[in-house]
Coordinates of C-alpha atoms and ligand atoms in Angstrom, one line a residue:
M1 CA 0.0 0.0 0.0
I2 CA 3.0 2.3 -0.5
S3 CA 1.1 4.3 -3.1
L4 CA -1.9 4.8 -0.9
S5 CA 0.1 5.7 2.1
N6 CA 2.1 8.2 0.0
A7 CA -1.1 9.7 -1.3
L8 CA -2.6 10.0 2.2
E9 CA 0.7 11.6 3.4
E10 CA 0.4 14.2 0.7
K11 CA -3.1 15.1 1.7
L12 CA -2.1 15.3 5.4
K13 CA 0.8 17.5 4.6
A14 CA -1.4 19.9 2.6
A15 CA -4.0 19.9 5.5
L16 CA -1.2 20.6 8.1
E17 CA 0.1 23.3 5.9
K18 CA -3.2 25.0 5.7
A19 CA -4.1 24.6 9.4
F20 CA -0.7 25.7 10.8
S21 CA 1.0 27.7 8.1
V22 CA 3.8 30.1 9.1
A23 CA 1.5 33.0 9.5
S24 CA -0.2 31.5 12.5
E25 CA 3.1 30.6 14.2
P26 CA 3.7 32.9 17.3
A27 CA 6.3 35.6 16.3
G28 CA 9.9 34.6 17.1
S29 CA 9.1 30.9 17.6
A30 CA 11.1 28.3 15.9
R31 CA 9.4 26.8 12.7
I32 CA 7.2 24.0 13.9
S33 CA 7.4 20.6 12.3
L34 CA 4.6 19.7 10.0
D35 CA 5.6 16.0 9.5
P36 CA 2.3 14.0 9.7
Q37 CA 4.1 11.1 11.4
L38 CA 1.9 8.6 9.5
V39 CA 2.4 4.9 10.5
T40 CA 0.5 1.7 9.8
A41 CA -2.3 1.2 12.3
S42 CA -1.3 -1.0 15.2
K43 CA -4.6 -3.0 15.2
P44 CA -7.2 -3.6 12.4
E45 CA -10.0 -2.0 14.4
F46 CA -8.0 1.2 14.3
G47 CA -8.3 1.3 10.5
D48 CA -5.3 1.2 8.1
F49 CA -3.1 4.2 9.1
Q50 CA -2.5 6.4 12.1
A51 CA -1.1 9.9 12.2
N52 CA 0.7 10.9 15.4
C53 CA 1.5 14.5 14.6
A54 CA -1.1 16.2 16.8
L55 CA 0.6 15.1 19.9
A56 CA 3.9 16.7 18.8
L57 CA 2.1 19.9 17.5
A58 CA 0.2 20.3 20.6
K59 CA 3.5 20.8 22.5
S60 CA 4.9 23.4 20.3
L61 CA 1.6 25.3 19.9
K62 CA 0.6 24.8 23.6
E63 CA -2.8 23.5 22.8
S64 CA -4.6 20.2 23.6
P65 CA -3.7 17.4 21.2
R66 CA -7.3 16.6 20.6
A67 CA -8.0 20.1 19.6
I68 CA -5.2 20.1 17.2
A69 CA -6.2 16.8 15.8
S70 CA -9.8 18.1 15.2
L71 CA -8.4 21.2 13.3
I72 CA -6.5 18.8 11.0
V73 CA -9.5 16.5 10.6
D74 CA -11.6 19.7 9.6
Q75 CA -9.1 20.6 6.9
L76 CA -9.2 16.9 5.6
N77 CA -12.9 16.7 5.6
A78 CA -13.0 19.8 3.5
D79 CA -10.8 18.3 0.9
K80 CA -12.9 16.3 -1.7
S81 CA -9.9 14.4 -3.1
F82 CA -9.0 13.2 0.5
L83 CA -12.6 11.9 0.9
R84 CA -12.3 9.8 -2.3
L85 CA -9.3 8.1 -0.7
C86 CA -10.3 7.7 3.0
E87 CA -13.4 7.5 5.1
P88 CA -13.8 10.5 7.4
P89 CA -11.0 10.1 10.0
Q90 CA -11.5 9.3 13.6
I91 CA -9.8 10.9 16.6
A92 CA -8.8 8.5 19.2
G93 CA -7.2 8.4 22.6
P94 CA -5.0 11.4 23.4
G95 CA -5.1 12.7 19.9
F96 CA -4.3 10.0 17.3
I97 CA -6.0 10.3 14.0
N98 CA -7.1 7.0 12.5
F99 CA -7.6 6.5 8.7
T100 CA -9.5 3.8 6.9
I101 CA -8.9 3.6 3.2
R102 CA -12.2 3.5 1.2
S103 CA -13.1 0.1 -0.2
E104 CA -13.3 1.5 -3.8
C105 CA -9.6 2.5 -3.5
L106 CA -8.5 -1.0 -2.2
I107 CA -10.4 -2.6 -5.1
E108 CA -8.6 -0.2 -7.5
E109 CA -5.3 -1.4 -6.0
L110 CA -6.3 -5.0 -6.5
R111 CA -7.1 -4.3 -10.1
K112 CA -3.6 -2.9 -10.6
R113 CA -1.9 -5.7 -9.0
L114 CA -3.8 -8.3 -11.0
I115 CA -2.1 -7.0 -14.2
D116 CA 1.3 -6.2 -12.6
K117 CA 3.9 -8.9 -12.6
R118 CA 5.9 -7.0 -9.9
L119 CA 2.8 -7.0 -7.7
G120 CA 3.2 -3.3 -6.8
V121 CA 6.9 -3.4 -6.0
H122 CA 8.7 -0.6 -7.8
L123 CA 12.1 -0.7 -9.3
V124 CA 14.5 1.0 -6.9
D125 CA 14.9 4.2 -9.0
E126 CA 12.7 4.2 -12.1
A127 CA 14.1 7.5 -13.2
L128 CA 17.6 6.1 -13.6
P129 CA 18.8 3.9 -16.4
R130 CA 19.8 0.5 -14.9
E131 CA 23.5 1.0 -15.8
K132 CA 23.6 4.1 -13.7
L133 CA 22.6 2.3 -10.6
G134 CA 25.6 1.3 -8.7
T135 CA 26.5 -2.4 -8.3
V136 CA 25.8 -4.2 -5.0
V137 CA 28.4 -6.8 -4.2
V138 CA 27.0 -9.5 -1.9
D139 CA 30.0 -11.6 -0.5
F140 CA 28.5 -14.8 0.8
S141 CA 28.9 -18.6 1.2
S142 CA 32.7 -18.4 0.9
P143 CA 33.8 -21.8 2.2
N144 CA 37.5 -22.9 2.3
I145 CA 39.3 -25.2 0.0
A146 CA 40.3 -28.6 1.5
K147 CA 37.8 -28.1 4.4
E148 CA 34.2 -29.2 4.5
M149 CA 31.6 -26.7 4.0
H150 CA 29.8 -26.4 7.4
V151 CA 26.4 -25.3 8.5
G152 CA 27.7 -21.7 9.1
H153 CA 28.5 -21.7 5.3
L154 CA 25.0 -23.0 4.6
R155 CA 23.5 -20.2 6.6
S156 CA 25.5 -17.7 4.7
T157 CA 24.6 -19.3 1.5
I158 CA 20.9 -19.3 2.2
I159 CA 20.8 -15.7 3.6
G160 CA 23.1 -14.3 1.0
D161 CA 21.0 -15.8 -1.7
S162 CA 17.8 -14.4 -0.5
I163 CA 19.3 -10.9 0.1
S164 CA 20.6 -11.1 -3.4
R165 CA 17.3 -12.1 -4.9
V166 CA 15.5 -9.2 -3.1
L167 CA 18.1 -6.7 -4.3
E168 CA 17.9 -8.0 -7.9
F169 CA 14.2 -7.9 -7.8
R170 CA 14.3 -4.2 -6.7
G171 CA 16.5 -3.6 -9.8
Y172 CA 20.1 -3.4 -8.5
R173 CA 22.9 -4.9 -10.4
V174 CA 24.1 -7.6 -7.9
L175 CA 27.5 -9.3 -8.0
R176 CA 27.2 -12.5 -6.0
L177 CA 30.8 -13.1 -4.9
N178 CA 32.0 -16.4 -3.5
H179 CA 35.2 -15.3 -1.5
I180 CA 36.6 -18.8 -1.2
G181 CA 39.5 -19.4 1.1
D182 CA 41.9 -20.7 -1.6
W183 CA 45.2 -19.3 -0.5
G184 CA 47.5 -19.5 2.4
T185 CA 50.5 -21.4 3.9
Q186 CA 48.4 -24.6 4.4
F187 CA 48.7 -25.3 0.8
G188 CA 52.4 -25.9 1.1
M189 CA 51.7 -28.6 3.7
L190 CA 49.0 -30.2 1.7
I191 CA 50.9 -30.3 -1.6
T192 CA 54.1 -31.7 0.2
Y193 CA 51.9 -34.4 1.9
L194 CA 50.0 -35.3 -1.3
K195 CA 53.3 -35.6 -3.3
D196 CA 54.2 -38.3 -0.8
V197 CA 50.9 -40.2 -0.1
A198 CA 48.5 -39.4 -3.1
P199 CA 50.5 -38.0 -6.0
E200 CA 47.5 -38.8 -8.3
A201 CA 45.6 -35.9 -6.6
L202 CA 48.2 -33.6 -8.0
E203 CA 47.9 -34.9 -11.6
R204 CA 44.2 -35.7 -12.2
P205 CA 41.2 -33.3 -11.6
D206 CA 39.0 -36.1 -10.3
A207 CA 41.4 -38.3 -8.3
V208 CA 40.1 -37.5 -4.8
D209 CA 37.1 -36.1 -3.2
L210 CA 36.7 -33.2 -0.9
G211 CA 36.2 -35.7 2.0
D212 CA 39.7 -37.3 1.2
L213 CA 41.2 -33.9 1.0
V214 CA 39.9 -32.9 4.5
V215 CA 41.5 -36.1 5.8
F216 CA 44.8 -35.5 4.0
Y217 CA 44.7 -32.0 5.3
R218 CA 44.4 -33.0 8.9
K219 CA 47.2 -35.6 8.6
A220 CA 49.4 -33.1 6.8
K221 CA 49.0 -30.7 9.7
Q222 CA 49.8 -33.5 12.1
R223 CA 53.1 -34.4 10.2
F224 CA 53.9 -30.7 10.0
D225 CA 53.9 -30.4 13.7
E226 CA 56.0 -33.6 14.3
D227 CA 58.5 -33.7 11.5
S228 CA 61.0 -31.0 10.9
L229 CA 62.1 -32.1 7.5
F230 CA 58.5 -32.1 6.4
Q231 CA 58.1 -28.7 7.9
K232 CA 61.1 -27.5 5.8
N233 CA 59.8 -29.0 2.7
A234 CA 56.3 -27.5 3.2
R235 CA 57.7 -24.0 3.8
E236 CA 59.8 -24.3 0.5
E237 CA 56.7 -25.5 -1.2
V238 CA 54.8 -22.2 -0.1
V239 CA 57.7 -20.1 -1.5
R240 CA 57.4 -22.0 -4.8
L241 CA 53.6 -21.5 -4.9
Q242 CA 53.9 -17.9 -4.1
R243 CA 56.5 -17.4 -6.8
G244 CA 54.0 -19.0 -9.2
E245 CA 56.1 -22.0 -10.2
T246 CA 54.3 -24.0 -12.8
L247 CA 54.2 -27.3 -11.0
S248 CA 53.1 -25.9 -7.7
K249 CA 50.5 -23.7 -9.3
K250 CA 49.1 -26.7 -11.1
A251 CA 49.0 -28.9 -7.9
W252 CA 47.2 -26.0 -6.1
G253 CA 44.7 -25.7 -9.0
L254 CA 43.9 -29.5 -8.8
I255 CA 43.3 -29.2 -5.1
C256 CA 41.0 -26.3 -5.5
H257 CA 39.2 -28.0 -8.4
Q258 CA 38.4 -31.2 -6.3
S259 CA 37.0 -29.1 -3.5
R260 CA 35.0 -26.9 -5.8
R261 CA 33.4 -29.9 -7.4
E262 CA 31.7 -30.7 -4.0
F263 CA 30.7 -27.0 -3.3
Q264 CA 29.1 -26.9 -6.7
K265 CA 26.8 -29.9 -5.9
I266 CA 25.5 -28.1 -3.0
Y267 CA 24.8 -24.8 -5.0
D268 CA 23.2 -26.8 -7.7
Q269 CA 20.9 -28.5 -5.2
L270 CA 20.0 -25.3 -3.5
D271 CA 19.7 -23.5 -6.9
V272 CA 22.2 -20.8 -5.7
Q273 CA 24.2 -18.9 -8.3
L274 CA 27.6 -17.5 -7.3
T275 CA 30.6 -16.1 -9.0
E276 CA 33.9 -17.5 -7.6
R277 CA 36.5 -15.1 -6.8
G278 CA 38.6 -16.6 -4.1
E279 CA 41.2 -15.0 -1.9
S280 CA 44.0 -15.8 -4.4
F281 CA 42.6 -13.5 -6.9
Y282 CA 43.7 -10.5 -4.8
N283 CA 47.3 -11.7 -4.3
P284 CA 48.8 -9.3 -6.8
L285 CA 47.2 -6.3 -4.9
L286 CA 48.5 -7.2 -1.4
H287 CA 51.8 -5.5 -1.5
K288 CA 50.2 -2.3 -2.7
V289 CA 47.8 -2.5 0.3
V290 CA 50.6 -2.4 2.7
N291 CA 52.6 0.2 0.9
D292 CA 49.7 2.5 0.6
L293 CA 48.8 2.2 4.3
D294 CA 52.5 3.1 4.9
D295 CA 52.2 6.2 2.7
C296 CA 49.1 7.3 4.6
G297 CA 51.1 7.1 7.7
L298 CA 48.9 4.5 9.2
L299 CA 51.4 1.7 9.5
V300 CA 53.2 0.8 12.7
V301 CA 55.8 -2.0 12.9
D302 CA 55.2 -4.0 16.1
S303 CA 57.6 -6.9 16.9
G304 CA 58.3 -7.2 13.1
A305 CA 54.6 -7.2 12.1
K306 CA 53.1 -4.4 10.1
C307 CA 50.0 -3.2 11.8
V308 CA 47.4 -0.5 11.9
F309 CA 46.4 0.4 15.5
L310 CA 42.7 1.4 16.1
E311 CA 42.4 3.2 19.4
E312 CA 38.7 2.3 19.6
T313 CA 39.3 -1.5 19.8
F314 CA 40.8 -2.9 22.9
G315 CA 42.1 -6.4 23.7
K316 CA 41.6 -8.1 27.0
D317 CA 44.8 -6.5 28.5
G318 CA 43.2 -3.1 27.7
K319 CA 45.8 -2.3 25.1
A320 CA 44.6 -1.1 21.6
L321 CA 44.2 -3.9 19.1
P322 CA 46.0 -4.0 15.9
V323 CA 44.9 -5.0 12.4
I324 CA 47.9 -7.0 11.3
V325 CA 48.4 -6.6 7.5
Q326 CA 51.8 -8.3 7.2
K327 CA 53.2 -10.8 9.6
S328 CA 56.9 -10.8 10.6
D329 CA 57.7 -13.6 8.2
G330 CA 56.4 -11.5 5.3
G331 CA 53.2 -13.4 4.9
F332 CA 49.9 -11.5 4.4
N333 CA 46.6 -12.1 6.4
Y334 CA 42.9 -12.7 6.0
A335 CA 42.6 -8.9 6.7
T336 CA 45.1 -7.8 4.1
T337 CA 43.0 -9.8 1.4
D338 CA 39.9 -8.2 2.6
L339 CA 41.5 -4.7 2.3
A340 CA 42.7 -5.5 -1.2
A341 CA 39.1 -6.8 -2.0
I342 CA 37.5 -3.6 -0.7
R343 CA 39.7 -1.5 -3.1
Y344 CA 38.9 -3.8 -6.0
R345 CA 35.3 -3.8 -5.4
F346 CA 34.9 0.0 -5.1
G347 CA 36.9 0.3 -8.3
E348 CA 40.1 1.9 -6.8
V349 CA 41.7 -0.4 -9.3
P350 CA 40.9 0.5 -12.9
E351 CA 39.3 -2.9 -13.8
G352 CA 37.5 -3.1 -10.4
D353 CA 33.8 -3.6 -9.8
G354 CA 32.5 0.0 -9.3
A355 CA 30.3 -1.2 -6.3
Q356 CA 28.4 1.2 -4.4
R357 CA 27.5 -1.1 -1.5
V358 CA 29.3 -4.2 -0.4
I359 CA 27.6 -6.6 1.9
Y360 CA 29.3 -9.4 3.8
V361 CA 27.2 -12.3 5.0
T362 CA 29.1 -14.2 7.7
D363 CA 28.7 -15.5 11.3
A364 CA 28.6 -12.9 14.0
G365 CA 32.0 -14.2 15.2
Q366 CA 33.7 -12.2 12.4
A367 CA 32.2 -8.9 13.5
N368 CA 35.5 -7.6 15.0
H369 CA 37.4 -8.7 11.9
F370 CA 35.0 -6.6 9.7
S371 CA 34.7 -3.6 11.9
G372 CA 38.6 -3.5 12.0
V373 CA 39.0 -3.9 8.3
F374 CA 36.3 -1.3 7.5
E375 CA 37.8 1.2 9.9
V376 CA 41.3 0.8 8.3
A377 CA 39.7 1.2 4.9
R378 CA 37.9 4.4 6.1
R379 CA 41.1 5.9 7.4
A380 CA 43.0 5.1 4.3
K381 CA 40.2 6.9 2.4
W382 CA 39.3 3.8 0.3
I383 CA 35.7 4.1 0.7
P384 CA 34.4 6.5 -1.9
P385 CA 31.7 9.0 -1.0
D386 CA 28.2 7.6 -1.0
C387 CA 29.4 4.1 -0.8
N388 CA 29.0 1.6 2.0
L389 CA 30.4 -1.5 3.6
E390 CA 28.1 -3.5 5.7
H391 CA 28.5 -6.7 7.6
V392 CA 25.4 -8.8 7.8
P393 CA 26.0 -11.1 10.8
F394 CA 24.1 -14.2 11.7
G395 CA 24.1 -16.4 14.8
L396 CA 25.2 -20.0 15.3
V397 CA 23.4 -23.0 14.1
Q398 CA 22.7 -25.4 17.2
G399 CA 21.5 -28.8 17.6
E400 CA 18.2 -29.4 19.5
D401 CA 20.3 -29.7 22.6
G402 CA 21.4 -26.1 22.2
K403 CA 25.0 -27.3 21.5
K404 CA 27.0 -27.1 18.4
L405 CA 25.2 -29.2 15.5
K406 CA 26.9 -32.7 15.5
T407 CA 26.1 -36.1 14.2
R408 CA 25.1 -38.8 16.6
S409 CA 28.6 -40.0 16.9
G410 CA 29.8 -36.5 17.6
E411 CA 31.3 -35.5 14.3
T412 CA 30.6 -32.4 12.3
I413 CA 27.7 -32.9 9.9
R414 CA 28.5 -32.8 6.1
L415 CA 26.2 -30.5 4.4
R416 CA 25.3 -33.0 1.7
D417 CA 24.2 -35.5 4.3
L418 CA 22.1 -32.9 6.0
L419 CA 20.4 -31.8 2.9
D420 CA 19.8 -35.6 1.9
E421 CA 18.3 -36.3 5.3
A422 CA 15.9 -33.4 5.0
I423 CA 14.7 -34.8 1.6
Q424 CA 14.5 -38.3 3.0
R425 CA 12.4 -37.2 5.9
A426 CA 10.2 -35.1 3.7
K427 CA 9.7 -38.3 1.7
V428 CA 8.7 -40.4 4.8
D429 CA 6.2 -37.7 5.8
L430 CA 4.8 -37.6 2.3
C431 CA 4.4 -41.2 1.8
R432 CA 2.7 -41.4 5.3
R433 CA 0.3 -38.7 4.3
L434 CA -0.4 -40.4 0.8
D435 CA -1.3 -43.5 2.8
E436 CA -3.6 -41.8 5.1
E437 CA -5.4 -40.1 2.4
G438 CA -5.5 -43.2 0.3
R439 CA -3.8 -41.4 -2.6
Q440 CA -1.8 -43.1 -5.4
E441 CA 1.0 -41.1 -6.8
D442 CA 4.0 -42.1 -9.0
E443 CA 7.7 -42.1 -8.2
T444 CA 8.4 -38.9 -10.1
F445 CA 5.9 -37.1 -8.1
I446 CA 7.1 -38.5 -4.8
E447 CA 10.8 -37.5 -5.7
Q448 CA 10.0 -34.1 -6.9
V449 CA 7.8 -33.2 -3.9
S450 CA 10.1 -34.6 -1.3
A451 CA 13.1 -32.8 -2.8
T452 CA 11.3 -29.5 -3.1
V453 CA 9.7 -29.7 0.4
G454 CA 12.9 -31.0 2.1
L455 CA 15.2 -28.3 0.8
A456 CA 12.5 -25.6 1.2
A457 CA 12.1 -26.6 4.9
V458 CA 15.8 -26.2 5.5
K459 CA 16.0 -22.9 3.7
Y460 CA 12.8 -21.5 5.4
A461 CA 13.7 -22.6 8.9
D462 CA 17.0 -20.6 8.5
L463 CA 15.5 -17.6 7.0
S464 CA 12.5 -17.3 9.2
Q465 CA 14.7 -16.7 12.3
N466 CA 16.0 -13.3 12.9
R467 CA 19.3 -13.9 11.5
I468 CA 21.2 -12.3 14.5
T469 CA 20.1 -14.9 17.0
N470 CA 21.3 -18.4 17.2
Y471 CA 19.1 -20.9 15.7
Q472 CA 18.1 -24.5 16.6
F473 CA 18.2 -26.9 13.8
S474 CA 15.2 -29.4 14.2
F475 CA 14.1 -31.5 11.2
D476 CA 10.8 -32.2 13.0
R477 CA 10.0 -28.6 13.5
M478 CA 11.0 -27.4 10.0
L479 CA 9.1 -30.2 8.2
A480 CA 5.8 -29.8 10.2
L481 CA 2.7 -29.0 8.1
Q482 CA 1.6 -26.6 10.9
G483 CA 3.2 -23.5 12.2
N484 CA 5.6 -21.0 10.6
T485 CA 7.2 -23.6 8.3
A486 CA 7.8 -24.0 4.5
P487 CA 5.3 -27.0 4.2
Y488 CA 2.6 -24.7 5.7
L489 CA 3.2 -21.9 3.2
L490 CA 3.6 -24.3 0.3
Y491 CA 0.3 -25.9 1.3
A492 CA -1.6 -22.6 1.1
F493 CA -0.4 -22.3 -2.4
V494 CA -1.4 -25.9 -3.2
R495 CA -4.9 -25.1 -2.0
I496 CA -5.3 -22.3 -4.5
A497 CA -4.0 -24.6 -7.3
G498 CA -6.6 -27.0 -6.2
I499 CA -9.4 -24.4 -6.7
A500 CA -8.1 -23.9 -10.2
R501 CA -8.2 -27.7 -10.8
K502 CA -11.8 -27.8 -9.6
G503 CA -12.8 -25.4 -12.3
G504 CA -12.1 -22.0 -11.0
D505 CA -10.5 -20.0 -13.8
L506 CA -7.9 -17.9 -11.8
Q507 CA -6.8 -16.0 -15.0
A508 CA -10.3 -14.9 -16.0
H509 CA -10.7 -11.3 -16.8
I510 CA -13.2 -9.6 -14.5
D511 CA -15.2 -6.4 -15.0
K512 CA -16.9 -6.2 -11.6
I513 CA -15.1 -6.9 -8.3
E514 CA -17.4 -7.0 -5.2
F515 CA -16.6 -8.2 -1.7
N516 CA -19.0 -8.5 1.2
Q517 CA -17.2 -10.5 3.9
D518 CA -14.7 -9.5 6.5
E519 CA -12.4 -12.5 5.5
E520 CA -12.1 -11.0 2.0
W521 CA -11.2 -7.5 3.2
A522 CA -8.6 -8.8 5.6
L523 CA -7.1 -11.0 2.9
L524 CA -7.1 -8.1 0.4
K525 CA -5.4 -5.8 3.0
Q526 CA -2.8 -8.3 3.8
L527 CA -2.0 -8.8 0.1
L528 CA -1.7 -5.0 -0.5
R529 CA 1.2 -4.9 2.1
F530 CA 3.6 -6.9 0.0
D531 CA 5.4 -3.8 -1.5
E532 CA 6.0 -2.4 2.0
V533 CA 7.5 -5.6 3.2
I534 CA 9.9 -6.0 0.3
V535 CA 11.3 -2.5 0.7
Q536 CA 11.7 -3.1 4.4
V537 CA 13.7 -6.3 3.7
E538 CA 15.8 -4.4 1.3
E539 CA 16.5 -1.7 4.0
E540 CA 17.2 -4.0 6.9
L541 CA 18.5 -7.0 5.1
L542 CA 16.3 -9.2 7.3
P543 CA 14.6 -11.9 5.3
N544 CA 12.7 -13.0 8.3
R545 CA 10.4 -10.1 7.7
L546 CA 9.4 -11.5 4.5
C547 CA 8.8 -14.9 5.9
N548 CA 6.7 -13.5 8.7
Y549 CA 4.7 -11.6 6.2
L550 CA 4.1 -14.8 4.0
F551 CA 3.2 -16.8 7.1
E552 CA 0.5 -14.2 8.1
L553 CA -0.7 -14.0 4.6
S554 CA -1.1 -17.8 4.6
Q555 CA -2.9 -17.7 7.8
T556 CA -5.3 -15.1 6.6
F557 CA -5.8 -17.0 3.4
N558 CA -6.5 -20.2 5.3
R559 CA -9.2 -18.4 7.5
F560 CA -10.8 -17.2 4.2
Y561 CA -10.5 -20.6 2.6
D562 CA -12.1 -22.3 5.6
Q563 CA -15.0 -19.8 5.9
I564 CA -15.8 -18.5 2.5
P565 CA -17.0 -20.6 -0.5
V566 CA -15.4 -19.6 -3.7
L567 CA -16.8 -21.8 -6.5
K568 CA -20.3 -22.3 -5.4
V569 CA -21.6 -18.7 -5.3
E570 CA -23.1 -16.4 -7.8
E571 CA -21.3 -13.8 -10.0
P572 CA -19.7 -11.3 -9.6
I573 CA -18.8 -12.7 -6.1
R574 CA -17.4 -15.8 -7.5
S575 CA -15.1 -14.1 -9.9
S576 CA -14.0 -11.6 -7.2
R577 CA -13.1 -14.4 -4.9
L578 CA -11.2 -16.1 -7.6
A579 CA -9.3 -12.9 -8.2
I580 CA -8.0 -12.5 -4.6
C581 CA -7.1 -16.2 -4.7
R582 CA -5.0 -15.6 -7.7
L583 CA -3.3 -12.6 -6.1
T584 CA -2.6 -14.7 -3.1
A585 CA -1.0 -17.4 -5.2
D586 CA 1.0 -14.8 -7.1
T587 CA 2.1 -13.1 -3.9
L588 CA 3.2 -16.5 -2.3
K589 CA 4.9 -17.6 -5.4
L590 CA 7.0 -14.3 -5.8
G591 CA 7.6 -14.0 -2.1
L592 CA 8.8 -17.5 -1.7
G593 CA 10.8 -17.2 -4.9
L594 CA 12.7 -14.2 -3.3
L595 CA 13.5 -16.7 -0.5
G596 CA 14.8 -19.1 -3.0
I597 CA 11.9 -21.4 -2.6
P598 CA 9.9 -22.8 -5.5
T599 CA 6.2 -23.6 -5.2
L600 CA 4.4 -26.8 -6.1
E601 CA 1.0 -27.2 -7.7
R602 CA 0.2 -30.3 -5.6
M603 CA 1.9 -32.0 -2.7
Ligands
LIG701 N1 36.2 -18.1 4.2 C1 35.6 -17.4 5.3 C2 35.2 -18.4 6.4 O1 35.0 -19.6 6.0 C3 34.5 -16.4 5.0 C4 34.9 -15.4 4.1 C5 33.9 -14.2 4.2 N2 34.1 -13.1 3.2 C6 35.2 -12.2 3.4 N3 35.3 -11.3 2.5 N4 36.0 -12.2 4.3 O2 34.9 -18.0 7.6

């Protein structure tokens, strides 16, 4: 209802201007604020919107708030165009003004939405050509080579994908970057170890799996700690790799390739698109980061390490904490790479991305890392005017016992196993239901529905939590058909598809729309809020707002569906009801789509 609330706000501003124009201000007083303070009504019985300005104005004008409110209402009631938009306003409590949009206007909005693929959500800046809008970089997922992708990476992948989808839908150019951990001294160890025990892994792209690499990595580290000759060889290997020697580069490339294959399976399964640009990409820019920090006078050498000290951040000992950009052995850090990446993304480097906003989706444990890195970039003046860096943190994924998520035998859960289990459990639920309902379905149906529901459940469970808090992973809860779950929302959509199968033409053109039941109006008003919710998600980067909205929409729809007959009524009521069913289906489909969840016609 953004267009309606904007229209109402304009009328209110005009009324305020008329009632309290400068002329009536007491001489010498400061200019009073004529902001209508319009908000969404807190309860449906108060109408649709509420203006709170009378209370603030009463203070400046030394009048009673109700008297002020009634002056405003008089102005509004004298405005014909206002009365076409709203019912006569009501003054409530100490001086709030409540507004109810006229039903004709709501129906008009419904008509507009029925022919608008974007369902009322405007492009971010329609006046600007797309290429003028700055790019938004969303840095998400970002697992590490030769390590299993863990549930934290899953969270980052799901949240980052949804944020990217919302921003893309609003019309931004989004660069979805996978900042893979593909560089570092550990590769020296791993290559040296593989040369010895599994040389084929350094020759063929498909010789080993990520699982094998993880084991090799663990053993390599053990050998490194115990064996001084191995240590020496591994260090020499790092030097060769950093120098870019062909054989070392090739071995490194093969290791990356074998990890990447496994990551890609997960991305394919989740339908997530990412452009890989790992840490190694920024190698050639690292020296310049250190030199330029030195030139700005920000660098301090502390026990041989090159650091930037930030007075605001303190360690446990009360001393200022440094951001270390080059270790005493000459090696660079995670932070150095992130600094180089910032410069590249903002386009400090000629071929860079020209981003306007860079969003990092990682666990909250990296908050200090990012605030340090962002502050260094700010001091070095690497953040162009009107550009932003944002860390989008999320909490831990916990098991049902509130502890770290583990398998029964106490090991970390492999993501592929976790997703497969969700699908498997969805299949068991589905087969039980089919049995109870005496339905016969073929194998393709069962496979497709279980995969969609299982993956949707995992994604939705994650997205529907406020991302900042820790979240408890529970297959039972996320797969339940009742409650704020993916199956519940998917089922609402299936009900509407069912209406169509029973002969309701959802696409039919309608001339006359007429509603006469509270459930219809409640559903329509809920539908018209979609545009506000999307804009809010874009601003706060909180996909759970969209989840809550879709959940409430499904509940409102289910109340309508249970109480109100759709097919067995006369025209024009029948077509009118079919029309809101269709808008409900479209809104659920688009909304779930922005969460990365596809809908089903039957389940
Ligand atoms: N690879 C890192 C990890 O697994 C996440 C990288 C996040 N992105 C970044 N630009 N630092 O924790």
